[in-house]
Tab-separated table of C-alpha atoms and ligand atoms in Angstrom:
chain	number	residue	atom	x	y	z
A	1	UNK	CA	-0.042	0.057	0.048
A	2	UNK	CA	1.299	3.466	-0.834
A	3	UNK	CA	-0.575	6.951	-0.793
A	4	UNK	CA	-1.384	6.163	-4.622
A	5	UNK	CA	-2.958	2.846	-4.079
A	6	UNK	CA	-6.418	2.811	-5.496
A	7	UNK	CA	-6.316	6.527	-6.402
A	8	UNK	CA	-7.602	7.769	-9.783
A	9	UNK	CA	-5.020	9.956	-11.428
A	10	UNK	CA	-5.625	11.710	-14.583
A	11	UNK	CA	-2.312	12.263	-16.589
A	12	UNK	CA	-2.534	14.855	-19.170
A	13	UNK	CA	0.121	14.940	-21.838
A	14	UNK	CA	0.906	17.887	-24.082
A	15	UNK	CA	2.897	18.501	-27.170
A	16	UNK	CA	6.321	18.630	-25.989
A	17	UNK	CA	9.497	16.398	-26.444
A	18	UNK	CA	9.206	15.538	-22.879
A	19	UNK	CA	6.201	13.717	-23.763
A	20	UNK	CA	8.388	10.520	-23.902
A	21	UNK	CA	9.089	10.888	-19.999
A	22	UNK	CA	5.631	11.060	-19.020
A	23	UNK	CA	5.318	7.276	-20.332
A	24	UNK	CA	7.808	6.727	-17.371
A	25	UNK	CA	5.798	8.748	-15.169
A	26	UNK	CA	2.515	6.727	-16.060
A	27	UNK	CA	4.481	3.422	-15.413
A	28	UNK	CA	5.853	4.770	-12.014
A	29	UNK	CA	2.392	5.739	-10.901
A	30	UNK	CA	0.715	2.498	-11.926
A	31	UNK	CA	3.558	0.486	-10.087
A	32	UNK	CA	2.633	2.351	-6.985
A	33	UNK	CA	-0.963	1.153	-7.279
A	34	UNK	CA	-2.719	4.344	-8.955
A	35	UNK	CA	-5.486	3.812	-11.597
A	36	UNK	CA	-3.897	5.938	-14.526
A	37	UNK	CA	-6.109	7.488	-17.333
A	38	UNK	CA	-4.249	9.217	-19.648
A	39	UNK	CA	-5.263	12.004	-22.106
A	40	UNK	CA	-3.132	13.108	-24.980
A	41	UNK	CA	-3.666	16.274	-26.780
A	42	UNK	CA	-3.210	16.236	-30.578
A	43	UNK	CA	0.342	17.811	-30.140
A	44	UNK	CA	1.195	15.152	-27.837
A	45	UNK	CA	0.216	12.512	-30.345
A	46	UNK	CA	2.879	13.680	-32.674
A	47	UNK	CA	5.489	12.825	-30.210
A	48	UNK	CA	4.050	9.645	-28.358
A	49	UNK	CA	0.836	7.372	-28.973
A	50	UNK	CA	-1.921	6.233	-26.767
A	51	UNK	CA	-0.829	2.773	-27.192
A	52	UNK	CA	2.453	3.849	-25.527
A	53	UNK	CA	0.358	4.623	-22.373
A	54	UNK	CA	-2.041	1.913	-22.591
A	55	UNK	CA	0.867	-0.693	-22.455
A	56	UNK	CA	2.148	0.766	-19.181
A	57	UNK	CA	-1.065	1.656	-17.391
A	58	UNK	CA	-3.045	-1.311	-18.780
A	59	UNK	CA	-6.033	1.166	-19.153
A	60	UNK	CA	-7.446	2.911	-22.128
A	61	UNK	CA	-5.581	6.305	-22.848
A	62	UNK	CA	-7.747	8.997	-24.442
A	63	UNK	CA	-7.264	11.170	-27.490
A	64	UNK	CA	-9.138	14.126	-29.007
A	65	UNK	CA	-10.947	11.636	-31.305
A	66	UNK	CA	-12.618	10.126	-28.243
A	67	UNK	CA	-14.318	13.639	-27.554
A	68	UNK	CA	-16.379	13.126	-30.712
A	69	UNK	CA	-17.144	9.457	-30.103
A	70	UNK	CA	-20.276	7.801	-28.758
A	71	UNK	CA	-19.624	8.339	-25.175
A	72	UNK	CA	-18.500	11.946	-25.319
A	73	UNK	CA	-21.193	13.287	-23.346
A	74	UNK	CA	-20.048	11.166	-20.505
A	75	UNK	CA	-16.191	11.491	-21.177
A	76	UNK	CA	-15.986	15.020	-21.332
A	77	UNK	CA	-16.977	15.534	-17.629
A	78	UNK	CA	-16.695	11.947	-16.326
A	79	UNK	CA	-12.889	11.688	-16.452
A	80	UNK	CA	-12.584	14.897	-14.294
A	81	UNK	CA	-15.071	13.802	-11.666
A	82	UNK	CA	-13.627	10.439	-10.899
A	83	UNK	CA	-10.119	11.602	-10.511
A	84	UNK	CA	-8.425	12.371	-7.197
A	85	UNK	CA	-5.552	14.446	-9.131
A	86	UNK	CA	-4.855	15.682	-12.587
A	87	UNK	CA	-1.365	15.994	-13.520
A	88	UNK	CA	-0.615	17.551	-16.556
A	89	UNK	CA	3.045	16.628	-17.498
A	90	UNK	CA	4.396	17.872	-19.628
A	91	UNK	CA	2.429	21.046	-19.892
A	92	UNK	CA	3.162	23.341	-22.759
A	93	UNK	CA	2.967	27.164	-22.673
A	94	UNK	CA	0.009	26.919	-24.868
A	95	UNK	CA	-1.914	24.436	-22.299
A	96	UNK	CA	-0.794	26.586	-19.467
A	97	UNK	CA	-2.464	29.611	-21.015
A	98	UNK	CA	-5.692	27.700	-21.722
A	99	UNK	CA	-6.263	26.338	-18.418
A	100	UNK	CA	-5.413	29.809	-16.805
A	101	UNK	CA	-8.162	31.349	-18.873
A	102	UNK	CA	-10.821	28.710	-18.804
A	103	UNK	CA	-10.448	27.513	-22.351
A	104	UNK	CA	-11.868	24.206	-23.265
A	105	UNK	CA	-11.133	23.334	-26.846
A	106	UNK	CA	-9.874	19.557	-26.429
A	107	UNK	CA	-10.508	16.763	-24.288
A	108	UNK	CA	-7.720	17.788	-21.943
A	109	UNK	CA	-8.837	21.220	-21.185
A	110	UNK	CA	-12.444	20.509	-21.058
A	111	UNK	CA	-11.364	17.857	-18.292
A	112	UNK	CA	-9.297	20.592	-16.537
A	113	UNK	CA	-12.212	22.871	-16.320
A	114	UNK	CA	-14.827	20.102	-15.313
A	115	UNK	CA	-12.301	18.775	-12.742
A	116	UNK	CA	-13.273	18.720	-8.929
A	117	UNK	CA	-9.700	17.388	-7.499
A	118	UNK	CA	-6.411	18.981	-7.470
A	119	UNK	CA	-4.212	20.115	-10.226
A	120	UNK	CA	-0.656	19.372	-10.658
A	121	UNK	CA	1.164	21.080	-13.558
A	122	UNK	CA	4.772	20.314	-14.752
A	123	UNK	CA	5.890	22.813	-17.441
A	124	UNK	CA	8.136	21.997	-20.139
A	125	UNK	CA	9.118	24.742	-22.838
A	126	UNK	CA	11.870	26.799	-23.928
A	127	UNK	CA	13.349	29.142	-21.314
A	128	UNK	CA	12.264	32.340	-23.372
A	129	UNK	CA	8.624	31.032	-23.357
A	130	UNK	CA	8.329	30.246	-19.670
A	131	UNK	CA	10.172	33.591	-18.872
A	132	UNK	CA	7.808	35.675	-21.035
A	133	UNK	CA	5.482	37.804	-19.213
A	134	UNK	CA	2.272	36.365	-20.673
A	135	UNK	CA	3.381	32.865	-19.299
A	136	UNK	CA	4.584	34.133	-15.903
A	137	UNK	CA	1.173	35.976	-15.443
A	138	UNK	CA	-0.623	32.523	-16.273
A	139	UNK	CA	1.501	30.898	-13.852
A	140	UNK	CA	0.552	33.600	-11.254
A	141	UNK	CA	-3.023	33.154	-12.013
A	142	UNK	CA	-3.137	29.272	-11.581
A	143	UNK	CA	-0.909	29.718	-8.372
A	144	UNK	CA	-3.719	31.967	-7.034
A	145	UNK	CA	-6.086	29.325	-7.611
A	146	UNK	CA	-4.221	26.860	-5.693
A	147	UNK	CA	-2.791	24.978	-8.777
A	148	UNK	CA	0.450	23.192	-7.800
A	149	UNK	CA	3.563	23.429	-9.915
A	150	UNK	CA	6.341	20.794	-10.149
A	151	UNK	CA	9.174	22.781	-11.671
A	152	UNK	CA	10.131	23.640	-14.259
A	153	UNK	CA	13.914	22.771	-13.834
A	154	UNK	CA	17.021	24.760	-14.992
A	155	UNK	CA	19.029	23.176	-17.579
A	156	UNK	CA	19.737	22.135	-21.093
A	157	UNK	CA	16.767	22.002	-23.460
A	158	UNK	CA	15.988	20.229	-26.852
A	159	UNK	CA	16.448	23.364	-28.533
A	160	UNK	CA	20.151	23.529	-27.373
A	161	UNK	CA	19.310	26.371	-25.139
A	162	UNK	CA	19.948	26.393	-21.425
A	163	UNK	CA	17.545	28.020	-18.988
A	164	UNK	CA	14.454	27.438	-16.888
A	165	UNK	CA	11.882	25.445	-18.729
A	166	UNK	CA	12.735	21.733	-18.496
A	167	UNK	CA	10.489	19.560	-17.313
A	168	UNK	CA	11.228	17.881	-13.933
A	169	UNK	CA	12.155	14.342	-13.881
A	170	UNK	CA	9.443	11.743	-13.562
A	171	UNK	CA	10.480	10.577	-9.861
A	172	UNK	CA	10.299	14.215	-8.858
A	173	UNK	CA	6.833	14.963	-10.414
A	174	UNK	CA	5.766	11.665	-8.698
A	175	UNK	CA	6.818	12.843	-5.284
A	176	UNK	CA	5.026	16.156	-5.856
A	177	UNK	CA	1.936	14.157	-6.714
A	178	UNK	CA	2.247	12.249	-3.460
A	179	UNK	CA	2.462	15.664	-1.769
A	180	UNK	CA	-0.688	16.856	-3.334
A	181	UNK	CA	-2.369	13.662	-2.421
A	182	UNK	CA	-1.220	13.956	1.021
A	183	UNK	CA	-2.645	17.679	1.749
A	184	UNK	CA	-5.542	16.551	3.577
A	185	UNK	CA	-4.014	13.854	5.861
A	186	UNK	CA	-4.243	13.498	9.416
A	187	UNK	CA	-0.904	15.081	10.138
A	188	UNK	CA	-1.625	18.129	7.882
A	189	UNK	CA	-0.341	21.193	9.863
A	190	UNK	CA	1.847	19.157	11.955
A	191	UNK	CA	5.748	19.085	11.936
A	192	UNK	CA	7.732	15.795	12.476
A	193	UNK	CA	11.239	15.456	12.853
A	194	UNK	CA	12.791	12.148	11.589
A	195	UNK	CA	16.215	11.232	12.328
A	196	UNK	CA	18.015	8.673	9.983
A	197	UNK	CA	21.158	6.857	9.353
A	198	UNK	CA	24.274	6.445	11.622
A	199	UNK	CA	26.634	9.296	12.488
A	200	UNK	CA	30.184	9.611	11.789
A	201	UNK	CA	32.638	10.515	14.556
A	202	UNK	CA	36.043	11.717	13.180
A	203	UNK	CA	39.280	10.231	14.193
A	204	UNK	CA	41.463	12.552	11.768
A	205	UNK	CA	40.525	14.578	8.510
A	206	UNK	CA	40.335	11.338	6.610
A	207	UNK	CA	39.017	8.565	9.063
A	208	UNK	CA	35.821	8.297	11.167
A	209	UNK	CA	34.027	5.836	13.377
A	210	UNK	CA	30.245	4.730	12.176
A	211	UNK	CA	28.034	2.000	12.240
A	212	UNK	CA	26.077	-0.302	9.737
A	213	UNK	CA	22.797	1.816	9.597
A	214	UNK	CA	21.748	2.550	5.919
A	215	UNK	CA	19.214	5.050	6.816
A	216	UNK	CA	16.354	3.133	5.062
A	217	UNK	CA	13.977	2.925	7.958
A	218	UNK	CA	14.335	6.585	8.758
A	219	UNK	CA	13.840	7.735	4.906
A	220	UNK	CA	10.703	5.347	4.789
A	221	UNK	CA	9.448	7.173	8.052
A	222	UNK	CA	9.941	10.609	6.644
A	223	UNK	CA	8.076	9.468	3.381
A	224	UNK	CA	5.109	7.939	5.515
A	225	UNK	CA	4.864	11.127	7.556
A	226	UNK	CA	4.887	13.301	4.314
A	227	UNK	CA	2.280	11.027	2.832
A	228	UNK	CA	0.335	11.602	6.134
A	229	UNK	CA	0.181	15.580	5.393
A	230	UNK	CA	3.077	16.212	7.720
A	231	UNK	CA	5.724	18.863	7.299
A	232	UNK	CA	8.817	16.925	7.723
A	233	UNK	CA	12.418	17.909	8.878
A	234	UNK	CA	14.657	14.852	7.913
A	235	UNK	CA	18.067	14.863	10.042
A	236	UNK	CA	20.418	12.590	8.400
A	237	UNK	CA	24.077	11.818	7.484
A	238	UNK	CA	24.930	11.700	3.810
A	239	UNK	CA	23.306	8.267	3.074
A	240	UNK	CA	23.276	8.514	-0.914
A	241	UNK	CA	19.368	7.634	-0.513
A	242	UNK	CA	16.809	9.549	-2.487
A	243	UNK	CA	15.689	12.279	-0.601
A	244	UNK	CA	11.794	12.117	-0.122
A	245	UNK	CA	10.330	14.947	-2.230
A	246	UNK	CA	8.917	17.694	0.164
A	247	UNK	CA	11.219	16.890	3.235
A	248	UNK	CA	13.338	19.722	4.799
A	249	UNK	CA	16.786	17.882	4.959
A	250	UNK	CA	19.411	18.832	7.455
A	251	UNK	CA	22.651	16.937	6.925
A	252	UNK	CA	24.634	16.351	9.839
A	253	UNK	CA	27.750	14.078	10.441
A	254	UNK	CA	28.545	13.635	14.032
A	255	UNK	CA	26.418	12.961	17.129
A	256	UNK	CA	26.855	16.687	18.409
A	257	UNK	CA	25.805	17.932	15.000
A	258	UNK	CA	22.597	15.992	15.105
A	259	UNK	CA	21.746	16.929	18.756
A	260	UNK	CA	21.956	20.453	17.727
A	261	UNK	CA	19.954	20.193	14.526
A	262	UNK	CA	17.225	18.128	16.659
A	263	UNK	CA	17.110	20.570	19.356
A	264	UNK	CA	16.679	23.564	16.970
A	265	UNK	CA	13.905	21.766	15.029
A	266	UNK	CA	12.090	20.574	18.186
A	267	UNK	CA	11.306	24.234	19.139
A	268	UNK	CA	8.505	24.012	16.265
A	269	UNK	CA	7.793	20.303	15.839
A	270	UNK	CA	4.827	18.383	17.186
A	271	UNK	CA	6.708	14.948	16.946
A	272	UNK	CA	10.083	13.469	16.900
A	273	UNK	CA	10.995	9.999	15.671
A	274	UNK	CA	14.657	9.153	16.328
A	275	UNK	CA	15.484	6.265	14.085
A	276	UNK	CA	19.163	7.175	13.673
A	277	UNK	CA	21.763	4.928	15.026
A	278	UNK	CA	23.521	7.661	16.874
A	279	UNK	CA	27.138	7.086	17.925
A	280	UNK	CA	27.513	6.310	21.733
A	281	UNK	CA	31.159	7.272	21.745
A	282	UNK	CA	33.532	9.643	20.111
A	283	UNK	CA	37.056	10.413	20.131
A	284	UNK	CA	38.250	12.288	23.220
A	285	UNK	CA	40.758	14.279	20.902
A	286	UNK	CA	40.223	14.565	17.159
A	287	UNK	CA	43.670	14.591	15.609
A	288	UNK	CA	43.753	17.959	13.383
A	289	UNK	CA	46.215	16.199	10.906
A	290	UNK	CA	46.044	12.776	9.154
A	291	UNK	CA	47.511	10.021	11.652
A	292	UNK	CA	50.618	8.571	9.893
A	293	UNK	CA	51.582	5.058	9.960
A	294	UNK	CA	55.015	6.129	10.525
A	295	UNK	CA	54.223	7.196	13.904
A	296	UNK	CA	53.041	3.785	15.155
A	297	UNK	CA	49.586	2.274	15.891
A	298	UNK	CA	47.635	5.006	17.566
A	299	UNK	CA	46.026	4.747	20.783
A	300	UNK	CA	42.305	5.761	20.689
A	301	UNK	CA	40.788	7.120	23.542
A	302	UNK	CA	36.957	7.701	23.367
A	303	UNK	CA	34.586	9.611	25.231
A	304	UNK	CA	30.686	9.684	25.638
A	305	UNK	CA	28.660	11.197	22.492
A	306	UNK	CA	25.673	13.237	23.607
A	307	UNK	CA	22.450	11.081	24.174
A	308	UNK	CA	19.986	13.058	21.985
A	309	UNK	CA	16.943	11.625	23.226
A	310	UNK	CA	18.134	12.004	26.795
A	311	UNK	CA	18.910	15.666	26.197
A	312	UNK	CA	15.192	16.050	24.658
A	313	UNK	CA	13.776	14.408	27.598
A	314	UNK	CA	15.490	16.995	29.786
A	315	UNK	CA	14.207	19.873	27.611
A	316	UNK	CA	10.596	18.607	27.216
A	317	UNK	CA	9.429	20.996	29.726
A	318	UNK	CA	10.267	23.961	27.498
A	319	UNK	CA	9.539	22.242	24.291
A	320	UNK	CA	5.768	23.247	24.370
A	321	UNK	CA	4.685	21.954	20.984
A	322	UNK	CA	6.349	18.407	21.296
A	323	UNK	CA	3.842	16.089	22.144
A	324	UNK	CA	5.185	12.790	21.119
A	325	UNK	CA	8.622	11.318	20.972
A	326	UNK	CA	9.404	7.826	19.455
A	327	UNK	CA	12.759	5.926	19.947
A	328	UNK	CA	14.249	2.813	18.301
A	329	UNK	CA	15.968	0.179	20.206
A	330	UNK	CA	18.214	-2.168	18.123
A	331	UNK	CA	19.322	-4.993	20.345
A	332	UNK	CA	21.126	-8.221	19.771
A	333	UNK	CA	19.811	-9.681	23.270
A	334	UNK	CA	17.233	-9.243	26.047
A	335	UNK	CA	15.124	-7.148	23.671
A	336	UNK	CA	12.181	-6.614	25.669
A	337	UNK	CA	14.207	-5.769	29.053
A	338	UNK	CA	16.399	-3.338	27.320
A	339	UNK	CA	13.749	-1.669	25.233
A	340	UNK	CA	11.686	-1.050	28.467
A	341	UNK	CA	14.638	0.376	30.117
A	342	UNK	CA	15.105	2.868	27.187
A	343	UNK	CA	11.496	3.736	26.916
A	344	UNK	CA	11.516	4.766	30.688
A	345	UNK	CA	14.979	6.495	30.759
A	346	UNK	CA	14.442	8.433	27.446
A	347	UNK	CA	10.874	9.451	28.436
A	348	UNK	CA	9.354	8.175	25.235
A	349	UNK	CA	5.739	7.669	24.404
A	350	UNK	CA	6.698	4.470	22.524
A	351	UNK	CA	9.769	2.511	21.443
A	352	UNK	CA	10.251	0.431	18.207
A	353	UNK	CA	12.524	-2.367	19.295
A	354	UNK	CA	14.143	-4.817	16.692
A	355	UNK	CA	16.486	-7.835	17.106
A	356	UNK	CA	19.273	-6.897	14.951
A	357	UNK	CA	20.690	-10.631	15.115
A	358	UNK	CA	17.823	-11.647	12.736
A	359	UNK	CA	18.945	-11.951	9.029
A	360	UNK	CA	15.499	-10.669	7.572
A	361	UNK	CA	15.232	-7.668	9.665
A	362	UNK	CA	17.418	-4.529	10.868
A	363	UNK	CA	20.295	-3.180	9.149
A	364	UNK	CA	20.613	-2.710	5.317
A	365	UNK	CA	17.848	-4.997	4.367
A	366	UNK	CA	14.259	-3.901	3.221
A	367	UNK	CA	12.335	-5.477	5.763
A	368	UNK	CA	11.951	-5.219	9.474
A	369	UNK	CA	10.321	-7.001	12.540
A	370	UNK	CA	9.506	-4.450	15.490
A	371	UNK	CA	7.818	-4.831	18.675
A	372	UNK	CA	6.188	-1.387	19.675
A	373	UNK	CA	6.383	-0.972	23.431
A	374	UNK	CA	4.129	1.825	25.008
A	375	UNK	CA	4.846	3.999	28.042
A	376	UNK	CA	1.530	2.551	29.509
A	377	UNK	CA	2.808	-1.019	29.472
A	378	UNK	CA	1.058	-1.997	26.118
A	379	UNK	CA	3.035	-3.884	23.503
A	380	UNK	CA	2.267	-4.561	19.906
A	381	UNK	CA	4.450	-7.289	18.125
A	382	UNK	CA	4.288	-6.397	14.342
A	383	UNK	CA	4.933	-9.230	11.929
A	384	UNK	CA	7.717	-9.300	9.489
A	385	UNK	CA	6.979	-6.330	7.162
A	386	UNK	CA	8.831	-4.151	4.580
A	387	UNK	CA	10.485	-0.828	6.085
A	388	UNK	CA	7.776	1.150	4.199
A	389	UNK	CA	5.161	-0.744	6.007
A	390	UNK	CA	6.736	-0.551	9.439
A	391	UNK	CA	7.027	3.206	8.696
A	392	UNK	CA	3.324	3.758	7.919
A	393	UNK	CA	2.476	1.700	11.290
A	394	UNK	CA	4.583	3.850	13.346
A	395	UNK	CA	3.295	7.059	11.714
A	396	UNK	CA	-0.208	5.850	12.117
A	397	UNK	CA	0.365	5.411	15.733
A	398	UNK	CA	2.297	8.428	16.259
A	399	UNK	CA	-0.649	10.115	14.733
A	400	UNK	CA	-2.905	8.630	17.653
A	401	UNK	CA	-1.008	10.913	19.947
A	402	UNK	CA	-1.680	14.127	18.212
A	403	UNK	CA	-5.337	13.938	17.855
B	1	CTP	N1	19.881	7.734	20.752
B	1	CTP	C1	20.264	8.917	21.026
B	1	CTP	N2	21.362	9.368	21.143
B	1	CTP	C2	22.554	8.619	21.446
B	1	CTP	C3	22.276	6.901	21.240
B	1	CTP	C4	20.783	6.773	20.828
B	1	CTP	O1	19.286	9.689	21.031
B	1	CTP	N3	23.760	8.926	21.634
B	1	CTP	C5	18.602	7.165	20.442
B	1	CTP	C6	18.595	6.321	19.261
B	1	CTP	O2	18.178	7.153	18.039
B	1	CTP	C7	17.321	5.348	19.439
B	1	CTP	C8	17.454	5.266	21.168
B	1	CTP	O3	18.250	6.443	21.371
B	1	CTP	O4	16.058	6.130	19.117
B	1	CTP	C9	18.135	3.985	21.508
B	1	CTP	O5	19.485	3.888	20.662
B	1	CTP	P1	20.267	2.671	21.211
B	1	CTP	O6	21.632	2.754	20.341
B	1	CTP	O7	19.513	1.219	20.786
B	1	CTP	O8	20.468	2.509	22.663
B	1	CTP	P2	21.614	3.392	23.647
B	1	CTP	O9	20.802	4.641	24.196
B	1	CTP	O10	22.679	3.679	22.712
B	1	CTP	O11	21.788	2.301	24.678
B	1	CTP	P3	22.764	1.023	24.591
B	1	CTP	O12	24.255	1.534	24.179
B	1	CTP	O13	22.625	0.545	25.950
B	1	CTP	O14	22.331	0.127	23.632
């Protein structure tokens, strides 16, 4: 299940060379469980065919000829009425102008006018056309009507020119579509902080101590919170994972940097999920210069790194907005006993405990098996799930503390 599962998405494709990328977008939406109905304008049909889209969505793709077919009277309003979201990608300057001014001269623009749901536009045109005052005025008109814009991006265009006007990549449009669908979610108006990945404690300018955390569970939690409509601050070390679209990312390396970022974000946040595997130890003295072999094997002396959840627990009295704090406990033995001790000492609302000695759960793999332990003594042993499903469950439980 994703936020796109079972949703009716209308994808309008207009006459730009970026139309070929719309097939990838249609495929990605379909893979995430959406029912995707595609409408091509006659311009789009010059670049791609209805068959291209039918092949990836498994559903009929509509063209202007359908407007004059036997079912036209149903089609011209029917498609828009069913849809949760209309995405126009790519959207040419011409179609942008038509929808800004309420023109309805083809199946796509009629549908846009007859539509009840939200509209997401991904412009694609030459930079000069996008910057033209007429287009800029049309963008402003649509933004005032709460139409969402995905891009355009800066970069090289098919004409050889460079500038603002490139269609955003399908993955980014997909992320924007998720945000559009999430806007009425239960966490709408709330800010949730998620920490992810491990931390890196420097030894010298080239070496550091870290751990095996991949960041996957934390990134899945950030996406789940976004899907529930929250504003998300993702505090993470550079993991190389794709950033969930819409999250405010704060990159940190050390436990101290993570502590500072978390405390600052806690001032305005409603919830904190500490999924990061924070270092417990750091170097007592970080060498300013690279340690050299010729100087012999270094003796490393460690000291305690800050306990972030412990510090948040102490500050909780002054963090008026912060209503819910969730921790993780990665244990290789005495799972329940250790998790309960952490739940209490860190004053958490609940903790997600997992056995890291299991092969199919924990670090680096895509699945996880966690038990949720609550401050009031309740326990909830979840079965083996994907990290995405674990994230959705944790976010749903967190939402209960904010209602
Ligand atoms: N945590 C933290 N600051 C630290 C270490 C951990 O805030 N310096 C958080 C983790 O993000 C997690 C929870 O505390 O949500 C438990 O982390 P874990 O490493 O399992 O526990 P520790 O507190 O490090 O305790 P122990 O070393 O006994 O396992």
